[in-house]
PDB file of C-alpha atoms in Angstrom:
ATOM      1  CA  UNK A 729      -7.967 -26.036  13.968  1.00 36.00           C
ATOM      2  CA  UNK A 730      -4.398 -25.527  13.009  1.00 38.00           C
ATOM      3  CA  UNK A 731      -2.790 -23.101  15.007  1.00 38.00           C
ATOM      4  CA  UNK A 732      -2.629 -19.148  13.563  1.00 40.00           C
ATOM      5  CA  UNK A 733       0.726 -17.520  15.066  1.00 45.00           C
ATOM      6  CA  UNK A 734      -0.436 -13.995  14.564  1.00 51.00           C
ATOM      7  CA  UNK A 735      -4.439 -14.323  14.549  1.00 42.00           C
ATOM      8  CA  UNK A 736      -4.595 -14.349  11.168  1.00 43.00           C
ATOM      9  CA  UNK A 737      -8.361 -12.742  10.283  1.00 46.00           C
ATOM     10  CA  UNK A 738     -11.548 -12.302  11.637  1.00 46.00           C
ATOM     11  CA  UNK A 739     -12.134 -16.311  10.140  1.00 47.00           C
ATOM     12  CA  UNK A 740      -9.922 -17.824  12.269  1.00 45.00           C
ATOM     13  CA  UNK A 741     -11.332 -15.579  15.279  1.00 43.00           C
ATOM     14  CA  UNK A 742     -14.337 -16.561  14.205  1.00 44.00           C
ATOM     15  CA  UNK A 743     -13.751 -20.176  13.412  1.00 44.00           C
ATOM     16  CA  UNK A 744     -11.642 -19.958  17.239  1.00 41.00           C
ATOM     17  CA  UNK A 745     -14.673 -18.750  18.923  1.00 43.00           C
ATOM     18  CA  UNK A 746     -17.139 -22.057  17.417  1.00 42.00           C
ATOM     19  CA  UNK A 747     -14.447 -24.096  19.622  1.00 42.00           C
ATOM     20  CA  UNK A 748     -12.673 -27.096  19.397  1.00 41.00           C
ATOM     21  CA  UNK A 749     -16.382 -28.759  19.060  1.00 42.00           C
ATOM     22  CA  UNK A 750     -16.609 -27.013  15.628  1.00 41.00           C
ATOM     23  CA  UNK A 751     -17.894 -29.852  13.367  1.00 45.00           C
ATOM     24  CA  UNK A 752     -17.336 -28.889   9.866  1.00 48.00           C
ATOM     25  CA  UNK A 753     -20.745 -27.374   8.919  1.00 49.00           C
ATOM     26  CA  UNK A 754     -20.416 -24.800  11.985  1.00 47.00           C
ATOM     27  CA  UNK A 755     -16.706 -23.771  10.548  1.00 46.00           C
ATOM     28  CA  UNK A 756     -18.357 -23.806   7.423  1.00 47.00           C
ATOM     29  CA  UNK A 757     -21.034 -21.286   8.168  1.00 48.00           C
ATOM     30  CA  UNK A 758     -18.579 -19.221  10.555  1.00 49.00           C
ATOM     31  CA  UNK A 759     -16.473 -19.181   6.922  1.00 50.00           C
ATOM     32  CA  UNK A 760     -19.593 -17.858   4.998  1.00 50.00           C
ATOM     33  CA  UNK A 761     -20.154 -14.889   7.490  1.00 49.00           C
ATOM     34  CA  UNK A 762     -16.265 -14.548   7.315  1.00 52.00           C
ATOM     35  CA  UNK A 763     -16.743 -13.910   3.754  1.00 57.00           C
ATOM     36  CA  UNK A 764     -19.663 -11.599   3.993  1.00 59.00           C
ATOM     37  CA  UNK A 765     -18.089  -9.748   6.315  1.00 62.00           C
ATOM     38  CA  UNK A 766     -15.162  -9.236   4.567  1.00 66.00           C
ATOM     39  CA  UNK A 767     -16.853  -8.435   1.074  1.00 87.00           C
ATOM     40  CA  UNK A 768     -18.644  -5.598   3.396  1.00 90.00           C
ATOM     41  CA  UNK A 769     -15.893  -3.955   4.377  1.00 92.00           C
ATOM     42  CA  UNK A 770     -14.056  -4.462   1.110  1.00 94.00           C
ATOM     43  CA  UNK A 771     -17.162  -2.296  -0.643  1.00 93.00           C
ATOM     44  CA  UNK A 772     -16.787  -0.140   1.812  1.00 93.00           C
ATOM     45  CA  UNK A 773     -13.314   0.079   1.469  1.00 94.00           C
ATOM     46  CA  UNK A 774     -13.680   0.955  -2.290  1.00 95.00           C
ATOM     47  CA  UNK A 775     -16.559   3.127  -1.957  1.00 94.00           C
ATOM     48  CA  UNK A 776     -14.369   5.635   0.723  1.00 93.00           C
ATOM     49  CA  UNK A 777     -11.902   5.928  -1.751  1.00 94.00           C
ATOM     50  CA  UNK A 778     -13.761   6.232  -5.583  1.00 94.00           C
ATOM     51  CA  UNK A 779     -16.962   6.612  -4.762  1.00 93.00           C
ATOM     52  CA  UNK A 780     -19.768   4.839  -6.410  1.00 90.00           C
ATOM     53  CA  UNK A 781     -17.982   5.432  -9.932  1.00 91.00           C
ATOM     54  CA  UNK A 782     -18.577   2.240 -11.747  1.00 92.00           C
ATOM     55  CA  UNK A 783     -14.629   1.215 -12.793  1.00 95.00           C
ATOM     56  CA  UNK A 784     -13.862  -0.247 -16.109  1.00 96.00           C
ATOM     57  CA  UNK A 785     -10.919  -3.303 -16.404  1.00 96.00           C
ATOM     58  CA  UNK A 786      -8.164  -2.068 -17.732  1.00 95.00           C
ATOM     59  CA  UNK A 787      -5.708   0.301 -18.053  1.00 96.00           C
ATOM     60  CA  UNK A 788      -3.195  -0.816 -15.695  1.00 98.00           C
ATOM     61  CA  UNK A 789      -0.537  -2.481 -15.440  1.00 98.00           C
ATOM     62  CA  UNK A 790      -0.306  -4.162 -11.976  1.00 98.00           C
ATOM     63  CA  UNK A 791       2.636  -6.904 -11.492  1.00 98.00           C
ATOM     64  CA  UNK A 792       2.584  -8.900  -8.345  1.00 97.00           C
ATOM     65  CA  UNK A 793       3.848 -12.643  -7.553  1.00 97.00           C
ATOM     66  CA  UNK A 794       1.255 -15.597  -8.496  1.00 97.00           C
ATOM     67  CA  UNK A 795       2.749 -17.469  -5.392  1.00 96.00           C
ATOM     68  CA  UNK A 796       3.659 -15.338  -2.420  1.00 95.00           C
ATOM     69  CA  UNK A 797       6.665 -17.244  -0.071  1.00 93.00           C
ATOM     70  CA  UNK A 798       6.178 -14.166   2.804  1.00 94.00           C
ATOM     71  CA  UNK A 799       2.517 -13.177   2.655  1.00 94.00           C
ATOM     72  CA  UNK A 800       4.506 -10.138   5.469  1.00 94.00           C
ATOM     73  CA  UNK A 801       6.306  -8.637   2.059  1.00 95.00           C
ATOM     74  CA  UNK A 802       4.586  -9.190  -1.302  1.00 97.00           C
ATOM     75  CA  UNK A 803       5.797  -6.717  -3.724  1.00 97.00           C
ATOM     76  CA  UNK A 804       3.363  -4.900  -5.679  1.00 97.00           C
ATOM     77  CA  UNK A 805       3.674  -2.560  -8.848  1.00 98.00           C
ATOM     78  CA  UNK A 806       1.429  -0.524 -10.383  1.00 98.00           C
ATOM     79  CA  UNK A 807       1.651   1.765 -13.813  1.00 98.00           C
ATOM     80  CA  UNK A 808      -1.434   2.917 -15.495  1.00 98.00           C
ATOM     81  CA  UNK A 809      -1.288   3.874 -18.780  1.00 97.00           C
ATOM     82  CA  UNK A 810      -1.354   7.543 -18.947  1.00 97.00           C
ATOM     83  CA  UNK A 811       0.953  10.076 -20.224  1.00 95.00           C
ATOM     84  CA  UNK A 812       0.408  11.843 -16.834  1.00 96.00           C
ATOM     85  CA  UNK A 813       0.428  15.480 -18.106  1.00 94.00           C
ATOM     86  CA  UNK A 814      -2.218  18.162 -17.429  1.00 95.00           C
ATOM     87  CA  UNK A 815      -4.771  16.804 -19.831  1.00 96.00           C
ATOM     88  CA  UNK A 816      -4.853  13.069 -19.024  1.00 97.00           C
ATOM     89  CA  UNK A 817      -2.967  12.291 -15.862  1.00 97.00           C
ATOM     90  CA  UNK A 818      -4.008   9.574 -12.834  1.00 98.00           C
ATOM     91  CA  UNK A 819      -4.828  11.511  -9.399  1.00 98.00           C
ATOM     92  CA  UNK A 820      -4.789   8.526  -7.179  1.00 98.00           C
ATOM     93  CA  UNK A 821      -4.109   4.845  -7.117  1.00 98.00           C
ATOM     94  CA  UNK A 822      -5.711   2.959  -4.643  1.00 98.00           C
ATOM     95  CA  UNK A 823      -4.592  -0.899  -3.540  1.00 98.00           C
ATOM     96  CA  UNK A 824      -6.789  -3.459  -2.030  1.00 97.00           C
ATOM     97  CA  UNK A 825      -6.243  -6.756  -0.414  1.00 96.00           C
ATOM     98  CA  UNK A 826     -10.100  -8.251  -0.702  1.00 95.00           C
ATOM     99  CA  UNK A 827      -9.299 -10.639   2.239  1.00 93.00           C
ATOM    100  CA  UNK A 828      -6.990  -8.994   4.531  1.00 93.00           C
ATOM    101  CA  UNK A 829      -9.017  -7.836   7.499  1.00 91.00           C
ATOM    102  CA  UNK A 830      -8.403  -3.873   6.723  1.00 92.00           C
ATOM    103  CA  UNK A 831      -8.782  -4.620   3.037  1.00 94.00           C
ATOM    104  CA  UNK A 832      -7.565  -0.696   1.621  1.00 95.00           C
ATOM    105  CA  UNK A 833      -4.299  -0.918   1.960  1.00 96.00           C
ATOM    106  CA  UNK A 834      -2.686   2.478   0.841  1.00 97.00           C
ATOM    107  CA  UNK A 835      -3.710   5.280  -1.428  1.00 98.00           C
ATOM    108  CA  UNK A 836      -1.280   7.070  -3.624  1.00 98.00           C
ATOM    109  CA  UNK A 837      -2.616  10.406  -4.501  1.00 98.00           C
ATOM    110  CA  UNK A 838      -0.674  11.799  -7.514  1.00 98.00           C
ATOM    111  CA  UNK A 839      -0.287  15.007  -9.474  1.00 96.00           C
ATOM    112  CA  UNK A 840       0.770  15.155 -12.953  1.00 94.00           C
ATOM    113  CA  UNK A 841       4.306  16.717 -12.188  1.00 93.00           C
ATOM    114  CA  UNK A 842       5.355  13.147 -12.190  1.00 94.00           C
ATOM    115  CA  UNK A 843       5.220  12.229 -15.462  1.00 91.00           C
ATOM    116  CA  UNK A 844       5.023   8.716 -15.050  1.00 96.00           C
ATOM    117  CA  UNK A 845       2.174   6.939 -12.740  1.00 97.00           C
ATOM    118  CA  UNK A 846       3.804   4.170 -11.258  1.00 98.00           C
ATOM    119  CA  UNK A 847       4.493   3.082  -7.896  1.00 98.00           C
ATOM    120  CA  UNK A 848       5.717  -0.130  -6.230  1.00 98.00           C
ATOM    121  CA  UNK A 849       5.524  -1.256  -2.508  1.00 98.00           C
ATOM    122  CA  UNK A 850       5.328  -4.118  -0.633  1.00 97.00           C
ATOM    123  CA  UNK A 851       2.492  -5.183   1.424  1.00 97.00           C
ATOM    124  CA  UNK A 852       0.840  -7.590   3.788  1.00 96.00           C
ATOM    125  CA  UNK A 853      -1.227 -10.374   2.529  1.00 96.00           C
ATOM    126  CA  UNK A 854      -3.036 -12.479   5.226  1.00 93.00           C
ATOM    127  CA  UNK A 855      -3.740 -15.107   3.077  1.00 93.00           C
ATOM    128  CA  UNK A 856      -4.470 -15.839  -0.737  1.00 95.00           C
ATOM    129  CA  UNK A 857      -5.964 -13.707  -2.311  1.00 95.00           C
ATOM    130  CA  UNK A 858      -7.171 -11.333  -4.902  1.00 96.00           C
ATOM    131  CA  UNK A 859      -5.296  -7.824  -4.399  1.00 97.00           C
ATOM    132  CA  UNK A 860      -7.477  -4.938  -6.555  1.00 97.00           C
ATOM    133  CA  UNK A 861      -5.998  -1.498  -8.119  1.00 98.00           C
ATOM    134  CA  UNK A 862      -8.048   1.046  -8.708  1.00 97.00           C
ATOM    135  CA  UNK A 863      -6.616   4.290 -10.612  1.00 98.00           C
ATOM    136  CA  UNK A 864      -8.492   7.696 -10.484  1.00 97.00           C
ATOM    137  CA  UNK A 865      -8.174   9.300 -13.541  1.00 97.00           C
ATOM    138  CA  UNK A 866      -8.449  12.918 -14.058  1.00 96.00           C
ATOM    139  CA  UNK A 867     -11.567  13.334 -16.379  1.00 96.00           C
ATOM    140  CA  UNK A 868     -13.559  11.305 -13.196  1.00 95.00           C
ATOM    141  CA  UNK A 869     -12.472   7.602 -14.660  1.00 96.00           C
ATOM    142  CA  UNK A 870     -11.424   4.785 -12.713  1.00 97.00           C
ATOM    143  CA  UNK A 871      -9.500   2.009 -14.295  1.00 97.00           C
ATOM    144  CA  UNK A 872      -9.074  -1.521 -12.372  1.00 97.00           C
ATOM    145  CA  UNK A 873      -6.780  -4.242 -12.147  1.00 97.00           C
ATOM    146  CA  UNK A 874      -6.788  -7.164 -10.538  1.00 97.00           C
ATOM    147  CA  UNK A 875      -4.108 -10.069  -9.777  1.00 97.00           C
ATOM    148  CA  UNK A 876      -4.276 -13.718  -7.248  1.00 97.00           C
ATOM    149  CA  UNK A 877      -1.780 -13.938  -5.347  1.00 97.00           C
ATOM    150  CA  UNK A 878      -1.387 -17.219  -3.527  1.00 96.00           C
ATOM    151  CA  UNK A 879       0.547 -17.028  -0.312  1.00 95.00           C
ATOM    152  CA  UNK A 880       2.502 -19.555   1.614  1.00 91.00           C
ATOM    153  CA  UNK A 881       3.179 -17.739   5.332  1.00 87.00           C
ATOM    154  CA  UNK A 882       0.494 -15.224   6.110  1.00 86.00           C
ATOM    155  CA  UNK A 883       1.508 -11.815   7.012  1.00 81.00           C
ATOM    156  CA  UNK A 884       1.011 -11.467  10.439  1.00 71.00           C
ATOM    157  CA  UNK A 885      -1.636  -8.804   9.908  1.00 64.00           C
ATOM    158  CA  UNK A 886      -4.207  -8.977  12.662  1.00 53.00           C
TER     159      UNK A 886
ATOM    160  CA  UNK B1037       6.757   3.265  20.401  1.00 51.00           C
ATOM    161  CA  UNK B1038       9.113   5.444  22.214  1.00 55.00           C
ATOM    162  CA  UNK B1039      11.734   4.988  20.311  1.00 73.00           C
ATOM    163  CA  UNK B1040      12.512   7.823  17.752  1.00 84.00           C
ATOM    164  CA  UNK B1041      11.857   7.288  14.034  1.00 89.00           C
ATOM    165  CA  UNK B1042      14.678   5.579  11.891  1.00 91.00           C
ATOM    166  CA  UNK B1043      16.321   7.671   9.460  1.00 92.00           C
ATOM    167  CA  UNK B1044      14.651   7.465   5.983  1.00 96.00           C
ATOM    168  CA  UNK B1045      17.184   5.998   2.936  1.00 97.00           C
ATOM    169  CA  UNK B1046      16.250   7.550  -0.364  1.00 97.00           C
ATOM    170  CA  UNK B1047      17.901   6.719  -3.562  1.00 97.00           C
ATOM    171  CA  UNK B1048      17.529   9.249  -5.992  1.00 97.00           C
ATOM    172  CA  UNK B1049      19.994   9.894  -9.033  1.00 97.00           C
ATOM    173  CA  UNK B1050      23.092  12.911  -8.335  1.00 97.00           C
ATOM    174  CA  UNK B1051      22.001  14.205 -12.452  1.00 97.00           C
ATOM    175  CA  UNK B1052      19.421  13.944 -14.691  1.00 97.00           C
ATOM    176  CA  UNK B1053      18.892  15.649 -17.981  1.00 97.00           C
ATOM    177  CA  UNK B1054      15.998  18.137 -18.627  1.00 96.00           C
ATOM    178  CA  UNK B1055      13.058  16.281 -19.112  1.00 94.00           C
ATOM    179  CA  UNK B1056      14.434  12.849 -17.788  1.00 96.00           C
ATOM    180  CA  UNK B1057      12.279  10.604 -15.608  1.00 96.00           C
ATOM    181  CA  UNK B1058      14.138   9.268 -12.896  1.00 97.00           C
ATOM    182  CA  UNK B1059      13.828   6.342 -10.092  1.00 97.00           C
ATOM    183  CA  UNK B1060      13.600   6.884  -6.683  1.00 97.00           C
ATOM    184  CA  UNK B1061      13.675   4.394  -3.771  1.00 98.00           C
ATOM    185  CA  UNK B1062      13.123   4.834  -0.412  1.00 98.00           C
ATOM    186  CA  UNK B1063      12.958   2.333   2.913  1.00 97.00           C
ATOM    187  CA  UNK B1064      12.113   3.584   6.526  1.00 97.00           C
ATOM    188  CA  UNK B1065      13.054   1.323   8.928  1.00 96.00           C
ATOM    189  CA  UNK B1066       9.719   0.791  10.529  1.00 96.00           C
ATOM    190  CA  UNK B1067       7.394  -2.208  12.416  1.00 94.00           C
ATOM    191  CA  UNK B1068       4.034  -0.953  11.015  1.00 95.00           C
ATOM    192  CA  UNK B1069       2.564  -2.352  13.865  1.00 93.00           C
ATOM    193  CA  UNK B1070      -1.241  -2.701  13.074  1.00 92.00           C
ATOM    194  CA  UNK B1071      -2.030  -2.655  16.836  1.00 90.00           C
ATOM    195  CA  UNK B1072      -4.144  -5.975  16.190  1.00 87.00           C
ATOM    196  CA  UNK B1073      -1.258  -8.748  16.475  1.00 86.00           C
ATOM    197  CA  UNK B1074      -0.759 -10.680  19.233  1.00 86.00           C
ATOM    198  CA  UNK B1075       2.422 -12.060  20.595  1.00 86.00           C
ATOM    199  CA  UNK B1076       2.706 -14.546  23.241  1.00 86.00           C
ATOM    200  CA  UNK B1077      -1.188 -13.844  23.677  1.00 87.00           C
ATOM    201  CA  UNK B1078      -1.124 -10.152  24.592  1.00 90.00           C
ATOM    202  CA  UNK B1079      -2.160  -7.493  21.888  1.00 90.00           C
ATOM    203  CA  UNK B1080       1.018  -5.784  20.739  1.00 91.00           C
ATOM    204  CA  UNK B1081       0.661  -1.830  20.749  1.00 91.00           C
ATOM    205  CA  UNK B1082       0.194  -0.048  17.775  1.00 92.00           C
ATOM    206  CA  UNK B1083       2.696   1.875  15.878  1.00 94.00           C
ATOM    207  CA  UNK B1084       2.415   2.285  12.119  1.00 95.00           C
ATOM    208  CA  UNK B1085       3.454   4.966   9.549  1.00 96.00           C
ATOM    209  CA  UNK B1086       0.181   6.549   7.829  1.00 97.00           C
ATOM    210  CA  UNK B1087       1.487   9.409   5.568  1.00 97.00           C
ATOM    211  CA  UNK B1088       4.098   9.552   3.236  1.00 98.00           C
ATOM    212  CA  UNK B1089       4.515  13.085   1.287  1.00 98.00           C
ATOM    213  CA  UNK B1090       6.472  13.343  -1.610  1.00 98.00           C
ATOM    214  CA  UNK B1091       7.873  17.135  -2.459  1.00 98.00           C
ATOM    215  CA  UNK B1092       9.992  18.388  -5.012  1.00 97.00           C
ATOM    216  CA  UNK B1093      11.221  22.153  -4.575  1.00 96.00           C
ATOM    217  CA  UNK B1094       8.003  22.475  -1.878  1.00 95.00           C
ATOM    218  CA  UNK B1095       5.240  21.294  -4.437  1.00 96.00           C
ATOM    219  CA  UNK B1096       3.587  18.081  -3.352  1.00 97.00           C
ATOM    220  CA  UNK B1097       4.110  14.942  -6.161  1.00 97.00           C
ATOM    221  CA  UNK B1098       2.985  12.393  -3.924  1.00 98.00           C
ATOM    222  CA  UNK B1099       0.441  11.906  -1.002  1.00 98.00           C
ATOM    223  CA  UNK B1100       0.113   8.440   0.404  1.00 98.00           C
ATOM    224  CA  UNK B1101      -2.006   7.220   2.927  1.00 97.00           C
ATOM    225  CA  UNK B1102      -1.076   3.534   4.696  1.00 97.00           C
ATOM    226  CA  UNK B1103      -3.779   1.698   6.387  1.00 93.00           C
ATOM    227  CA  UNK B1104      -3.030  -1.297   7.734  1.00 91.00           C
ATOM    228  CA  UNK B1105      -1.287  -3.480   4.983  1.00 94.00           C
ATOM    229  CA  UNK B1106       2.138  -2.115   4.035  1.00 95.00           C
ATOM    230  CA  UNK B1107       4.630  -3.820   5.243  1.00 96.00           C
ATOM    231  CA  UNK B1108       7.058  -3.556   7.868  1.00 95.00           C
ATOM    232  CA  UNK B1109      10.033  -1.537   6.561  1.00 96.00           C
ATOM    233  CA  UNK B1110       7.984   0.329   4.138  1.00 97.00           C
ATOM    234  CA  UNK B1111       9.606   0.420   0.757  1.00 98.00           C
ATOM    235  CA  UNK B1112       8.516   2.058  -2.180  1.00 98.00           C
ATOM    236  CA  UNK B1113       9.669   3.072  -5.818  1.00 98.00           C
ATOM    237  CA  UNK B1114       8.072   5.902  -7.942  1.00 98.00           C
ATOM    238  CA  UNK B1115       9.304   7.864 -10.884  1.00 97.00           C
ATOM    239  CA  UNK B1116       9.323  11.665 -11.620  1.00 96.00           C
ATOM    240  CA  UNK B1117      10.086  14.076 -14.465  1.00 96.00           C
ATOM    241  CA  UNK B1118      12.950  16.129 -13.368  1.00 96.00           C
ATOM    242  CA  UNK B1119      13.000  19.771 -15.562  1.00 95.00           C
ATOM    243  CA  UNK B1120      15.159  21.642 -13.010  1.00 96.00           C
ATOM    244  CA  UNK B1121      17.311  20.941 -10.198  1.00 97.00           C
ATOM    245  CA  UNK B1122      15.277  19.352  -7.955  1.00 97.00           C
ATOM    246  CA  UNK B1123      15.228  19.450  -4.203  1.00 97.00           C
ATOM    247  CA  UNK B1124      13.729  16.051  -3.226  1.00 97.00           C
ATOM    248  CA  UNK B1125      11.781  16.346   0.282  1.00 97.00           C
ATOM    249  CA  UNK B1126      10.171  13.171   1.772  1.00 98.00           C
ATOM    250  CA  UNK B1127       8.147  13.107   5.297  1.00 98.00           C
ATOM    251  CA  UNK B1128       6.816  10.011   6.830  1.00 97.00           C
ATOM    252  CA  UNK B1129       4.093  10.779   9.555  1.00 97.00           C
ATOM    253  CA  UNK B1130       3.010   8.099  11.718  1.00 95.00           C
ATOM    254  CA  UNK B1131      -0.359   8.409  13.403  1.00 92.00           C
ATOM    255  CA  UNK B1132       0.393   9.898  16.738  1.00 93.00           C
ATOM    256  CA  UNK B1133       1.876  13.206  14.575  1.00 93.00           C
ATOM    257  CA  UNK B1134       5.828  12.162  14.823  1.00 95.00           C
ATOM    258  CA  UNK B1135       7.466  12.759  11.395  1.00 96.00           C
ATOM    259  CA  UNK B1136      10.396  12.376  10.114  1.00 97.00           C
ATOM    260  CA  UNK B1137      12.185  13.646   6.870  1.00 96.00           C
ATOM    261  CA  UNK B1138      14.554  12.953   4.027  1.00 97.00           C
ATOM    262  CA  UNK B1139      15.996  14.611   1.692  1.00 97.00           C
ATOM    263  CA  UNK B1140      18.066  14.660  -1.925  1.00 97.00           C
ATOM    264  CA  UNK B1141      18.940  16.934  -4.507  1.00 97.00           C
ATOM    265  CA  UNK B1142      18.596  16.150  -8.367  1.00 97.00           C
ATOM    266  CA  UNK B1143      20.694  18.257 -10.022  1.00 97.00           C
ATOM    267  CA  UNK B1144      20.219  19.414 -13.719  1.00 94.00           C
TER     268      UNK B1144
END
């Protein structure tokens, strides 16, 4: 197992606690409940903050790196495409790392005193991955984006 | 943990015309410590920034909530419309109540 300075995700717990012993079908299932584990708390994650509002691709334009050098400070930006005035304005963009151990990340709730939705950050990655926006729009829609990011150093999360 | 909250840089324009959307940056010096790293094989404590509120002349733009995966030395950009002169109020709360607060003025 190669060593994981900052314990990296529940995986490499996981994969930690099978022991040196681990032959590669016992890392491979430890991967598998990894995964399932992770996809859990990413619905979960999603459902907290939209609901079970069905979102439509779209919408948004989200910019982050393909390759990732510091998976500790992966910048991250976010418009949707809204005029952002009283009648059609985005109340909330939401941003989701579907393999970082706390997979929501932040939400941005918005009013439409902006005048422009966009936001950009930086956050953690803890390994590749596929980071997800979701923007809440005003008349109850939710637009999605989604982008791979591959990283190189994983960002310490865990 | 102790140790007080940095001070908050916000870069915000000095003018803007009526109706002008402008840029603003801000970085808080900040370890966003998830409470779930270890260093040297002991857990290190947690201490991480979970609010963000964004005002401008008391009425709330933004409201951002961190969870564990912004970055250390949280940085953000976001844009507003400016109509007025424009008193520019950011707090950053982390999640055992300390805040702390910047400030800038937009004038019109």
């Amino acid at each position: 197992m190669t060593q994981v300075p900052c314990a990296a995700d529940r995986r490499a717990v996981l994969m930690g606690a099978v022991s040196l012993a681990a032959l590669p079908w016992t890392a491979f299932a430890a991967r598998a409940d990894a995964n399932a584990d992770g996809d859990l708390a990413l619905r979960a994650a999603i459902r907290e903050a939209v609901g079970d509002r069905q979102a439509v691709d779209g919408g948004i334009a989200l910019r982050a790196p393909a390759l990732a050098e510091n998976g500790g400070q992966v910048p991250i930006s976010v418009l949707v495409d809204t005029p952002q005035t009283p009648a059609d304005h985005a109340v909330a963009i939401h941003i989701f790392a579907t393999r970082n151990p706390t997979p929501g990340v932040a939400s941005f709730r918005l009013t439409e005193k902006l005048g422009r939705a966009e936001v950009q950050t930086r956050i953690r990655l803890a390994q590749e991955q596929t980071v997800i926006v979701l923007a809440q729009m005003n008349d109850g829609r939710v637009l999605r984006a989604a982008a791979d990011v591959r990283v190189t150093t994983g960002g310490c999360l865990t | 943990m102790s140790r007080p909250l940095s001070l908050p840089r916000i870069r915000a324009p000095r003018a803007a015309k009526p109706g002008e959307i402008v840029e603003i940056r801000t970085l808080i010096e900040h370890p966003m410590e998830t409470g779930l790293r270890s260093e040297a094989g002991k857990l290190v404590a947690r201490d991480m920034l979970t609010r963000m509120i964004v005002r401008a002349n008391g009425e709330t733009l933004i409201d951002a909530e961190f969870r564990n995966g912004t970055s250390a030395n949280p940085y953000h950009v976001f844009f507003m419309r400016i109509e007025a002169t424009t008193e520019l109020e950011i707090v950053w709360t982390d999640d055992v109540g300390r805040s702390v607060k910047g400030n800038a003025r937009i004038l019109v």
